[in-house]
PDB file of C-alpha atoms in Angstrom:
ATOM      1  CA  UNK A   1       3.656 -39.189  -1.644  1.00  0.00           C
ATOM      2  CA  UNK A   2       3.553 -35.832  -3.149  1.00  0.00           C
ATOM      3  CA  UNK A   3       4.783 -36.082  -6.737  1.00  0.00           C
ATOM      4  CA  UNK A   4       8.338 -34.333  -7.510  1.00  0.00           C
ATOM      5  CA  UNK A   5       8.993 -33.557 -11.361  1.00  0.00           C
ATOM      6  CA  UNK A   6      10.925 -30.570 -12.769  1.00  0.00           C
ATOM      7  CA  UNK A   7       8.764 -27.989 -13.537  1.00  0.00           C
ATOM      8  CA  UNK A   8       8.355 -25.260 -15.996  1.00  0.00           C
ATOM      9  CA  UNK A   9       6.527 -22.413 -14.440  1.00  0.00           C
ATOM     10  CA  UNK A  10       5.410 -19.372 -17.391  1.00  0.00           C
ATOM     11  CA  UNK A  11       5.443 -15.892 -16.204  1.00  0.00           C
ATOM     12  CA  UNK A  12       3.362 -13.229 -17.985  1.00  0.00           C
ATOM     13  CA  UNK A  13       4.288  -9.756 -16.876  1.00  0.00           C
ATOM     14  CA  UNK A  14       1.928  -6.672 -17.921  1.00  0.00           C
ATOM     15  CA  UNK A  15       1.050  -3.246 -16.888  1.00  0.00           C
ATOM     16  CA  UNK A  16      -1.702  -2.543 -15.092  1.00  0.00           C
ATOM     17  CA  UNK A  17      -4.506  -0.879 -15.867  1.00  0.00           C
ATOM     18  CA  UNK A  18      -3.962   2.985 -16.917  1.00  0.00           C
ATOM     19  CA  UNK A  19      -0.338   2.514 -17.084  1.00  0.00           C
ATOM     20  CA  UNK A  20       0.718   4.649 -20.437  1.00  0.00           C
ATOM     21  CA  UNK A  21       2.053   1.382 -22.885  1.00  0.00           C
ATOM     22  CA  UNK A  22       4.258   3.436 -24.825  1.00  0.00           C
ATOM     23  CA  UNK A  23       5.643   0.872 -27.139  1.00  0.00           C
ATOM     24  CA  UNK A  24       2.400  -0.778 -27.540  1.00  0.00           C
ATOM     25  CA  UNK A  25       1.290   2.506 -29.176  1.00  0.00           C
ATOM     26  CA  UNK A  26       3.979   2.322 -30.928  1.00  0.00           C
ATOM     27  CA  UNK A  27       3.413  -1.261 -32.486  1.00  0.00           C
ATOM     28  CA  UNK A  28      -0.358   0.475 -33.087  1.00  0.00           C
ATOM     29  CA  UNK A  29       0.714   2.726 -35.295  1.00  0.00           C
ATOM     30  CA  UNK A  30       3.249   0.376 -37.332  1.00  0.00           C
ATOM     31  CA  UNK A  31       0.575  -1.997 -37.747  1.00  0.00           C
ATOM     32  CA  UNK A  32      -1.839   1.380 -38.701  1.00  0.00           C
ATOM     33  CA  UNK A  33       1.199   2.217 -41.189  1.00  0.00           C
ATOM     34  CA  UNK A  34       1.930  -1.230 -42.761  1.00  0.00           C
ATOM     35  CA  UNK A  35      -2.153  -0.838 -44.073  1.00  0.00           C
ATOM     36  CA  UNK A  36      -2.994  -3.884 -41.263  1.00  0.00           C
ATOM     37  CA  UNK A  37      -7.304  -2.293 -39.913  1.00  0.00           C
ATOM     38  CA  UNK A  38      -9.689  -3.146 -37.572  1.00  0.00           C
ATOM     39  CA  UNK A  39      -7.115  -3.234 -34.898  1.00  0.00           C
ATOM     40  CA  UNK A  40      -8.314  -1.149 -31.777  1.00  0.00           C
ATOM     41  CA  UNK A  41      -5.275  -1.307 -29.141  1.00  0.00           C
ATOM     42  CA  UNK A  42      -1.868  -3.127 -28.702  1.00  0.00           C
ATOM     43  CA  UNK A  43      -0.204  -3.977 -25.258  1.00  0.00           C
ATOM     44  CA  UNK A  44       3.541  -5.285 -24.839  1.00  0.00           C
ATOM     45  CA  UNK A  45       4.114  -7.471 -21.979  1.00  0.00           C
ATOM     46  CA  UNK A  46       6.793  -9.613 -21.008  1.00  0.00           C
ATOM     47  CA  UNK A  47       7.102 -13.215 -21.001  1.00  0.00           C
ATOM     48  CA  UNK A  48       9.299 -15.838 -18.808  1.00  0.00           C
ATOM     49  CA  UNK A  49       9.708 -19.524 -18.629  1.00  0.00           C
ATOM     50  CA  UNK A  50      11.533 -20.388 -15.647  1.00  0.00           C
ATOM     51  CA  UNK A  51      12.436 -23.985 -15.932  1.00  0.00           C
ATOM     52  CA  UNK A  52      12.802 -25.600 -11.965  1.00  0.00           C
ATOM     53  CA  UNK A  53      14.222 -28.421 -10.426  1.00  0.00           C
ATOM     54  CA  UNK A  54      12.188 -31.076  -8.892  1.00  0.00           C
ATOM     55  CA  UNK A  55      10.072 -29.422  -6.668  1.00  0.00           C
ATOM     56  CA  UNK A  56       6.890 -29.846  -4.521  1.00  0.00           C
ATOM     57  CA  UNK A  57       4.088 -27.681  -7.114  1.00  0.00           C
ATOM     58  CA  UNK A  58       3.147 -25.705  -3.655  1.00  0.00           C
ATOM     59  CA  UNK A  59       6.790 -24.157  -2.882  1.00  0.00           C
ATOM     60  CA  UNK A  60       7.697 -24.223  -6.790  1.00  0.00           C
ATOM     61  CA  UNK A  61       4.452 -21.103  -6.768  1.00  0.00           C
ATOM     62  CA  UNK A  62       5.532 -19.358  -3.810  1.00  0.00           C
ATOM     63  CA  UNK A  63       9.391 -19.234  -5.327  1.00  0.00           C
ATOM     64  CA  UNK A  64       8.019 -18.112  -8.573  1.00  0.00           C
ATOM     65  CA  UNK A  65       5.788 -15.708  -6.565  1.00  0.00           C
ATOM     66  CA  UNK A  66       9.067 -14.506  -4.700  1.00  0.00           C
ATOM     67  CA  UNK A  67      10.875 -14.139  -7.611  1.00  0.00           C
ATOM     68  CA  UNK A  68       8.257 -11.606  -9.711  1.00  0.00           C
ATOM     69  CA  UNK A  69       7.830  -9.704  -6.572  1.00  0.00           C
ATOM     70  CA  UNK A  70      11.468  -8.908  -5.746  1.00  0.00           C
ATOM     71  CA  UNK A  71      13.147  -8.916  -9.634  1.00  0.00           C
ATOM     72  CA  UNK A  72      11.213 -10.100 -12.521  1.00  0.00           C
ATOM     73  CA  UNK A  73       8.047  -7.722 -11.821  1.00  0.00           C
ATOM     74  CA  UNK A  74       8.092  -3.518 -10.597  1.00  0.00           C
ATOM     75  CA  UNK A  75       5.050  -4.390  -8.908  1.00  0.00           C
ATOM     76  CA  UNK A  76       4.000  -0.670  -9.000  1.00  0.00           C
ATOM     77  CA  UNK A  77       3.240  -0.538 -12.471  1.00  0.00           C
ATOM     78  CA  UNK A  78       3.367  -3.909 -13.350  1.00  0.00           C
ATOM     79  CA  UNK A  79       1.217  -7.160 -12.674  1.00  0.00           C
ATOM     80  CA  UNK A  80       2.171 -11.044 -13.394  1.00  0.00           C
ATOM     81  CA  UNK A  81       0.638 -14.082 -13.806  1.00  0.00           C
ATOM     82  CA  UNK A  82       2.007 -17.563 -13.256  1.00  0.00           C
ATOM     83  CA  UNK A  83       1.256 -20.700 -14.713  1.00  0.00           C
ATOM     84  CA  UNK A  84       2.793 -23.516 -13.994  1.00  0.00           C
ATOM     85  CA  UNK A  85       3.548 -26.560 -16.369  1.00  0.00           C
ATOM     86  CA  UNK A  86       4.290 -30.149 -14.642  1.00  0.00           C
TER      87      UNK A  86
ATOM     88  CA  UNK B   1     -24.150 -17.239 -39.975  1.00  0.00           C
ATOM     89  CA  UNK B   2     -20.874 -16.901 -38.374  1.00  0.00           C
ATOM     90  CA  UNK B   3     -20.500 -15.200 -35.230  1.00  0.00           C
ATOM     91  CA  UNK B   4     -18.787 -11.874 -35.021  1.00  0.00           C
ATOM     92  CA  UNK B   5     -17.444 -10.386 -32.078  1.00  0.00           C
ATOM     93  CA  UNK B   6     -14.528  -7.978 -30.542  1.00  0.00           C
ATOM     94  CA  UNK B   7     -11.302 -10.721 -30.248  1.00  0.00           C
ATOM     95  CA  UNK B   8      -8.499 -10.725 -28.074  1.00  0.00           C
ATOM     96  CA  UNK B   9      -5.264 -11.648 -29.858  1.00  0.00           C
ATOM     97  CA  UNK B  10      -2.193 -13.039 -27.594  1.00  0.00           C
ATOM     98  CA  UNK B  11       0.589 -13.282 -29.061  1.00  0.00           C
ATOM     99  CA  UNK B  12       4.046 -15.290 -27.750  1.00  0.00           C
ATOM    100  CA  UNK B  13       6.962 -14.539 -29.442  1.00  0.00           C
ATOM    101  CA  UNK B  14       9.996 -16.368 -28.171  1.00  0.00           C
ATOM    102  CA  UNK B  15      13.692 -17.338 -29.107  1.00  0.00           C
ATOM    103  CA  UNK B  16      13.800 -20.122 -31.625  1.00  0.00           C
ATOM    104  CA  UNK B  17      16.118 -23.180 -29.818  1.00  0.00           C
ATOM    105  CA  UNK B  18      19.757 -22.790 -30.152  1.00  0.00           C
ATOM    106  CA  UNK B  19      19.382 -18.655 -30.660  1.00  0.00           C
ATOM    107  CA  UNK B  20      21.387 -17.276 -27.825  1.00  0.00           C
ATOM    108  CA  UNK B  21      19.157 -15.522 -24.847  1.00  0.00           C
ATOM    109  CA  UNK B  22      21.629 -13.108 -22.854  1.00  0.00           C
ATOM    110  CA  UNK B  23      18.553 -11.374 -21.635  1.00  0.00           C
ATOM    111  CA  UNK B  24      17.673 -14.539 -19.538  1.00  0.00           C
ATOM    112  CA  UNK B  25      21.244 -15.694 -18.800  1.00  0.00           C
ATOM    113  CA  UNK B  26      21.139 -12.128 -17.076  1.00  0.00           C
ATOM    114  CA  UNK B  27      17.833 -12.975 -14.810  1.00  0.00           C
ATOM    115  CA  UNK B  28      18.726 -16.319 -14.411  1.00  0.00           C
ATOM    116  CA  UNK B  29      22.242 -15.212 -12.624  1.00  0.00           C
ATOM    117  CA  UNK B  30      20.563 -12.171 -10.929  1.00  0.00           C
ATOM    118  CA  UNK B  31      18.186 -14.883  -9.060  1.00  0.00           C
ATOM    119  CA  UNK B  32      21.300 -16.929  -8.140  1.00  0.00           C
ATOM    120  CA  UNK B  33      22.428 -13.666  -6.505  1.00  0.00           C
ATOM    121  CA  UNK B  34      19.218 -13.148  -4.912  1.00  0.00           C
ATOM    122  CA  UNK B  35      19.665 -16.157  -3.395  1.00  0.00           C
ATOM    123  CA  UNK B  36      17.055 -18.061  -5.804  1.00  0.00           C
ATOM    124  CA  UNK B  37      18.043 -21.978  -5.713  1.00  0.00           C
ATOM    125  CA  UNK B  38      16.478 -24.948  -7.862  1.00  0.00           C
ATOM    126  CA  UNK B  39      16.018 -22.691 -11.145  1.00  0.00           C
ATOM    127  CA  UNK B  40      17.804 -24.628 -14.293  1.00  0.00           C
ATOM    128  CA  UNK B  41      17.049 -22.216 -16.642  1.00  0.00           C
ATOM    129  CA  UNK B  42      15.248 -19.000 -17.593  1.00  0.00           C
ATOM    130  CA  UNK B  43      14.179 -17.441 -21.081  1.00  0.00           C
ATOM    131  CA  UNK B  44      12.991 -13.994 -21.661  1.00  0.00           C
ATOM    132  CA  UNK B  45       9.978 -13.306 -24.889  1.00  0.00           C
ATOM    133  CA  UNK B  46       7.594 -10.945 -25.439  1.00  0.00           C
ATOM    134  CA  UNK B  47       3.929 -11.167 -25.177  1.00  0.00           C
ATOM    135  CA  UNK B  48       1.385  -9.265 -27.069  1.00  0.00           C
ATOM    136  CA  UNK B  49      -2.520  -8.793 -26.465  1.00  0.00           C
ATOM    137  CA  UNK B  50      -3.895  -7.347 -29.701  1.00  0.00           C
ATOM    138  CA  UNK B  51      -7.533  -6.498 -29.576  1.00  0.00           C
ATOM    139  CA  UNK B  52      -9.219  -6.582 -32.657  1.00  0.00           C
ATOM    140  CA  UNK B  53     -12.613  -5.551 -34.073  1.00  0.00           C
ATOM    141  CA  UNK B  54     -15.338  -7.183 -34.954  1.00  0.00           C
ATOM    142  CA  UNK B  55     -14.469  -9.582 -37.609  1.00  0.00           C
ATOM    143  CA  UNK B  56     -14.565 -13.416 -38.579  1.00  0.00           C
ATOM    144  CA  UNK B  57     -12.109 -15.866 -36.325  1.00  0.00           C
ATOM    145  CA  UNK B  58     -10.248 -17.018 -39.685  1.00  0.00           C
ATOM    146  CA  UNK B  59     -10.156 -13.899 -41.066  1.00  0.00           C
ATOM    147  CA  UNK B  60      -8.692 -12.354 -37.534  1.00  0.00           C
ATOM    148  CA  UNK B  61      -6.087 -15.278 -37.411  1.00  0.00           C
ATOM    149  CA  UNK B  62      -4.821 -14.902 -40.860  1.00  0.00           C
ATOM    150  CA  UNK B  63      -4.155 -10.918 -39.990  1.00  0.00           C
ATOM    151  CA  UNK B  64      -2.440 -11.453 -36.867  1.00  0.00           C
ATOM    152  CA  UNK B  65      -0.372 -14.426 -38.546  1.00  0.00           C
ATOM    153  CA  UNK B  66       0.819 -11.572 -41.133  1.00  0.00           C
ATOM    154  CA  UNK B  67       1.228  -8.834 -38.950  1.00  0.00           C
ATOM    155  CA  UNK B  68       3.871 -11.525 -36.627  1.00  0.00           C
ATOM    156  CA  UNK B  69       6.058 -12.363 -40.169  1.00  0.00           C
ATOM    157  CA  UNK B  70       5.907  -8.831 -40.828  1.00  0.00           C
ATOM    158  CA  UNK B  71       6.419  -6.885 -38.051  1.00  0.00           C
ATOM    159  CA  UNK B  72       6.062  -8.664 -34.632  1.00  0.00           C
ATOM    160  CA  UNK B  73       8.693 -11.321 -34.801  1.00  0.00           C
ATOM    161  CA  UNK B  74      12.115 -11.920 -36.463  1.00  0.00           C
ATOM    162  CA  UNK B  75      11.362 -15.199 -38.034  1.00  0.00           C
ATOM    163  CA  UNK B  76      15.286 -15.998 -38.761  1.00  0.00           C
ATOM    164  CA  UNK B  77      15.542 -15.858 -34.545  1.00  0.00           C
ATOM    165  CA  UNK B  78      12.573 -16.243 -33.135  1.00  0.00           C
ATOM    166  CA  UNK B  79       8.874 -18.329 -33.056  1.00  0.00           C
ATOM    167  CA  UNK B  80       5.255 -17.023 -32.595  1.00  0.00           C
ATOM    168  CA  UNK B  81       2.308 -18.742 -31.326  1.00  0.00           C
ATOM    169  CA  UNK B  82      -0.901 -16.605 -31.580  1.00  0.00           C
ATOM    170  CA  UNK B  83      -4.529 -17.743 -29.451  1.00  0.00           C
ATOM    171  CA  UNK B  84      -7.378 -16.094 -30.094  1.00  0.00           C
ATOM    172  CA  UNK B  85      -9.846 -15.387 -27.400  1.00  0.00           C
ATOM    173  CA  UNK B  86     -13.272 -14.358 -28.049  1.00  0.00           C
TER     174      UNK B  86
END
Protein backbone atom coordinates (compact mmCIF):
# COMPACT_ATOMS: atom_id res chain seq x y z
CA UNK A 1 0.00 0.00 0.00
CA UNK A 2 1.56 3.25 -0.76
CA UNK A 3 1.44 5.40 2.36
CA UNK A 4 -1.02 8.60 2.21
CA UNK A 5 -0.23 11.42 4.91
CA UNK A 6 -0.65 15.19 4.42
CA UNK A 7 2.32 16.62 3.38
CA UNK A 8 4.25 19.75 3.73
CA UNK A 9 6.30 20.33 0.68
CA UNK A 10 9.11 23.65 1.20
CA UNK A 11 9.78 25.67 -1.80
CA UNK A 12 13.00 27.71 -2.07
CA UNK A 13 12.88 30.14 -4.94
CA UNK A 14 16.26 32.00 -6.07
CA UNK A 15 17.79 33.68 -8.97
CA UNK A 16 19.96 32.13 -11.03
CA UNK A 17 23.23 32.60 -11.57
CA UNK A 18 24.22 36.27 -12.96
CA UNK A 19 20.85 37.52 -12.29
CA UNK A 20 21.54 41.28 -10.77
CA UNK A 21 20.07 40.63 -6.78
CA UNK A 22 19.28 44.09 -6.27
CA UNK A 23 17.94 43.92 -2.80
CA UNK A 24 20.49 41.53 -1.73
CA UNK A 25 22.98 44.36 -2.42
CA UNK A 26 21.01 46.25 -0.71
CA UNK A 27 20.91 44.11 2.61
CA UNK A 28 25.02 44.14 1.81
CA UNK A 29 25.39 47.41 2.35
CA UNK A 30 23.00 47.75 5.55
CA UNK A 31 24.82 45.05 7.09
CA UNK A 32 28.31 47.06 5.71
CA UNK A 33 26.56 50.24 7.44
CA UNK A 34 25.32 48.75 10.78
CA UNK A 35 29.53 48.01 11.32
CA UNK A 36 28.53 43.93 10.78
CA UNK A 37 32.51 42.63 8.46
CA UNK A 38 33.71 39.80 6.90
CA UNK A 39 30.56 39.45 4.98
CA UNK A 40 31.34 38.92 1.15
CA UNK A 41 27.76 38.73 -0.67
CA UNK A 42 23.99 38.57 0.28
CA UNK A 43 21.20 36.87 -1.88
CA UNK A 44 17.29 37.25 -1.19
CA UNK A 45 15.26 34.38 -2.17
CA UNK A 46 11.89 33.40 -1.51
CA UNK A 47 10.52 30.82 0.62
CA UNK A 48 7.08 28.66 0.54
CA UNK A 49 5.54 25.97 2.59
CA UNK A 50 2.74 24.57 0.81
CA UNK A 51 0.92 22.39 3.22
CA UNK A 52 -1.08 19.30 0.99
CA UNK A 53 -3.68 17.00 1.50
CA UNK A 54 -3.10 13.37 1.68
CA UNK A 55 -1.35 12.59 -1.23
CA UNK A 56 0.76 9.84 -2.94
CA UNK A 57 4.73 11.61 -2.31
CA UNK A 58 5.14 10.94 -6.33
CA UNK A 59 2.08 13.24 -7.60
CA UNK A 60 2.41 15.56 -4.35
CA UNK A 61 6.28 16.53 -6.42
CA UNK A 62 4.95 16.79 -9.76
CA UNK A 63 1.95 19.27 -8.34
CA UNK A 64 4.50 21.19 -6.47
CA UNK A 65 6.65 21.04 -9.66
CA UNK A 66 3.49 22.37 -11.64
CA UNK A 67 2.83 24.88 -9.38
CA UNK A 68 6.59 26.76 -9.36
CA UNK A 69 6.62 26.41 -13.03
CA UNK A 70 3.32 28.11 -13.91
CA UNK A 71 2.96 30.79 -10.66
CA UNK A 72 5.21 30.56 -7.77
CA UNK A 73 8.59 30.66 -9.95
CA UNK A 74 9.45 33.22 -13.40
CA UNK A 75 11.44 30.43 -14.46
CA UNK A 76 13.54 32.83 -16.64
CA UNK A 77 15.31 34.38 -13.97
CA UNK A 78 14.43 32.35 -11.28
CA UNK A 79 15.20 28.66 -10.06
CA UNK A 80 13.37 26.51 -7.14
CA UNK A 81 13.96 23.79 -5.13
CA UNK A 82 11.50 21.47 -3.44
CA UNK A 83 11.67 19.54 -0.47
CA UNK A 84 9.21 17.71 0.71
CA UNK A 85 8.32 16.95 4.46
CA UNK A 86 6.04 13.68 5.23
CA UNK B 1 43.25 24.37 16.10
CA UNK B 2 39.91 25.19 14.84
CA UNK B 3 39.15 25.02 11.33
CA UNK B 4 38.54 28.13 9.33
CA UNK B 5 36.90 28.31 6.18
CA UNK B 6 34.53 30.55 3.73
CA UNK B 7 30.69 29.70 5.33
CA UNK B 8 27.51 29.76 3.77
CA UNK B 9 24.83 31.33 5.98
CA UNK B 10 20.96 30.42 5.18
CA UNK B 11 18.80 32.15 6.70
CA UNK B 12 14.67 31.43 7.07
CA UNK B 13 12.77 34.08 8.19
CA UNK B 14 9.09 33.33 8.45
CA UNK B 15 5.73 34.63 10.03
CA UNK B 16 5.54 33.86 13.71
CA UNK B 17 1.97 31.62 14.21
CA UNK B 18 -1.10 33.61 14.50
CA UNK B 19 0.64 36.81 12.46
CA UNK B 20 -1.60 37.24 9.50
CA UNK B 21 0.06 36.11 5.91
CA UNK B 22 -2.04 37.94 3.06
CA UNK B 23 0.90 37.33 0.85
CA UNK B 24 0.12 33.52 0.95
CA UNK B 25 -3.69 33.77 1.28
CA UNK B 26 -3.03 35.53 -2.21
CA UNK B 27 -0.97 32.35 -3.77
CA UNK B 28 -2.91 30.01 -2.07
CA UNK B 29 -6.29 31.40 -3.91
CA UNK B 30 -4.35 32.12 -7.18
CA UNK B 31 -3.58 28.13 -7.27
CA UNK B 32 -7.29 27.43 -6.59
CA UNK B 33 -7.81 29.52 -9.74
CA UNK B 34 -5.23 27.75 -11.56
CA UNK B 35 -7.00 24.90 -10.98
CA UNK B 36 -4.49 23.61 -8.11
CA UNK B 37 -6.60 21.03 -5.81
CA UNK B 38 -5.44 19.24 -2.44
CA UNK B 39 -3.36 22.42 -1.15
CA UNK B 40 -4.62 23.32 2.65
CA UNK B 41 -2.51 26.01 3.07
CA UNK B 42 0.38 28.16 1.83
CA UNK B 43 2.86 30.66 3.65
CA UNK B 44 5.15 33.05 2.02
CA UNK B 45 9.05 33.95 4.01
CA UNK B 46 12.09 35.00 2.90
CA UNK B 47 15.26 33.16 2.56
CA UNK B 48 18.70 34.49 2.79
CA UNK B 49 22.20 32.90 1.76
CA UNK B 50 24.85 35.06 3.42
CA UNK B 51 28.36 34.11 2.57
CA UNK B 52 30.78 34.91 4.99
CA UNK B 53 34.59 34.98 5.29
CA UNK B 54 36.82 33.06 6.77
CA UNK B 55 36.10 32.98 10.38
CA UNK B 56 35.32 30.55 13.40
CA UNK B 57 31.68 28.59 13.19
CA UNK B 58 30.65 30.22 16.71
CA UNK B 59 31.92 33.31 16.00
CA UNK B 60 30.01 33.28 12.35
CA UNK B 61 26.73 32.11 14.14
CA UNK B 62 26.73 34.69 16.79
CA UNK B 63 27.07 37.51 13.80
CA UNK B 64 24.43 36.24 11.72
CA UNK B 65 22.16 35.73 14.96
CA UNK B 66 22.71 39.69 15.46
CA UNK B 67 22.52 40.81 12.12
CA UNK B 68 18.62 38.71 12.01
CA UNK B 69 17.44 40.80 15.51
CA UNK B 70 18.85 43.73 13.96
CA UNK B 71 18.14 43.99 10.61
CA UNK B 72 16.91 40.76 8.87
CA UNK B 73 13.77 39.95 10.75
CA UNK B 74 10.99 41.79 12.68
CA UNK B 75 11.15 39.81 15.82
CA UNK B 76 7.57 41.22 17.15
CA UNK B 77 6.12 39.29 13.68
CA UNK B 78 8.27 37.03 12.56
CA UNK B 79 10.97 33.87 13.47
CA UNK B 80 14.50 33.10 12.08
CA UNK B 81 16.27 29.93 11.85
CA UNK B 82 19.90 30.32 10.58
CA UNK B 83 22.20 26.86 9.28
CA UNK B 84 25.47 27.23 8.63
CA UNK B 85 27.11 25.35 5.87
CA UNK B 86 30.72 25.02 5.55
Amino acid sequence: MVPFHPMLAKVHITLKNGVLDPQGKAIHSALNQLGFEGVSNVNLGKYLEITLDTMPEMEAKKKVREMCEKLLANTVIESYQITLVP
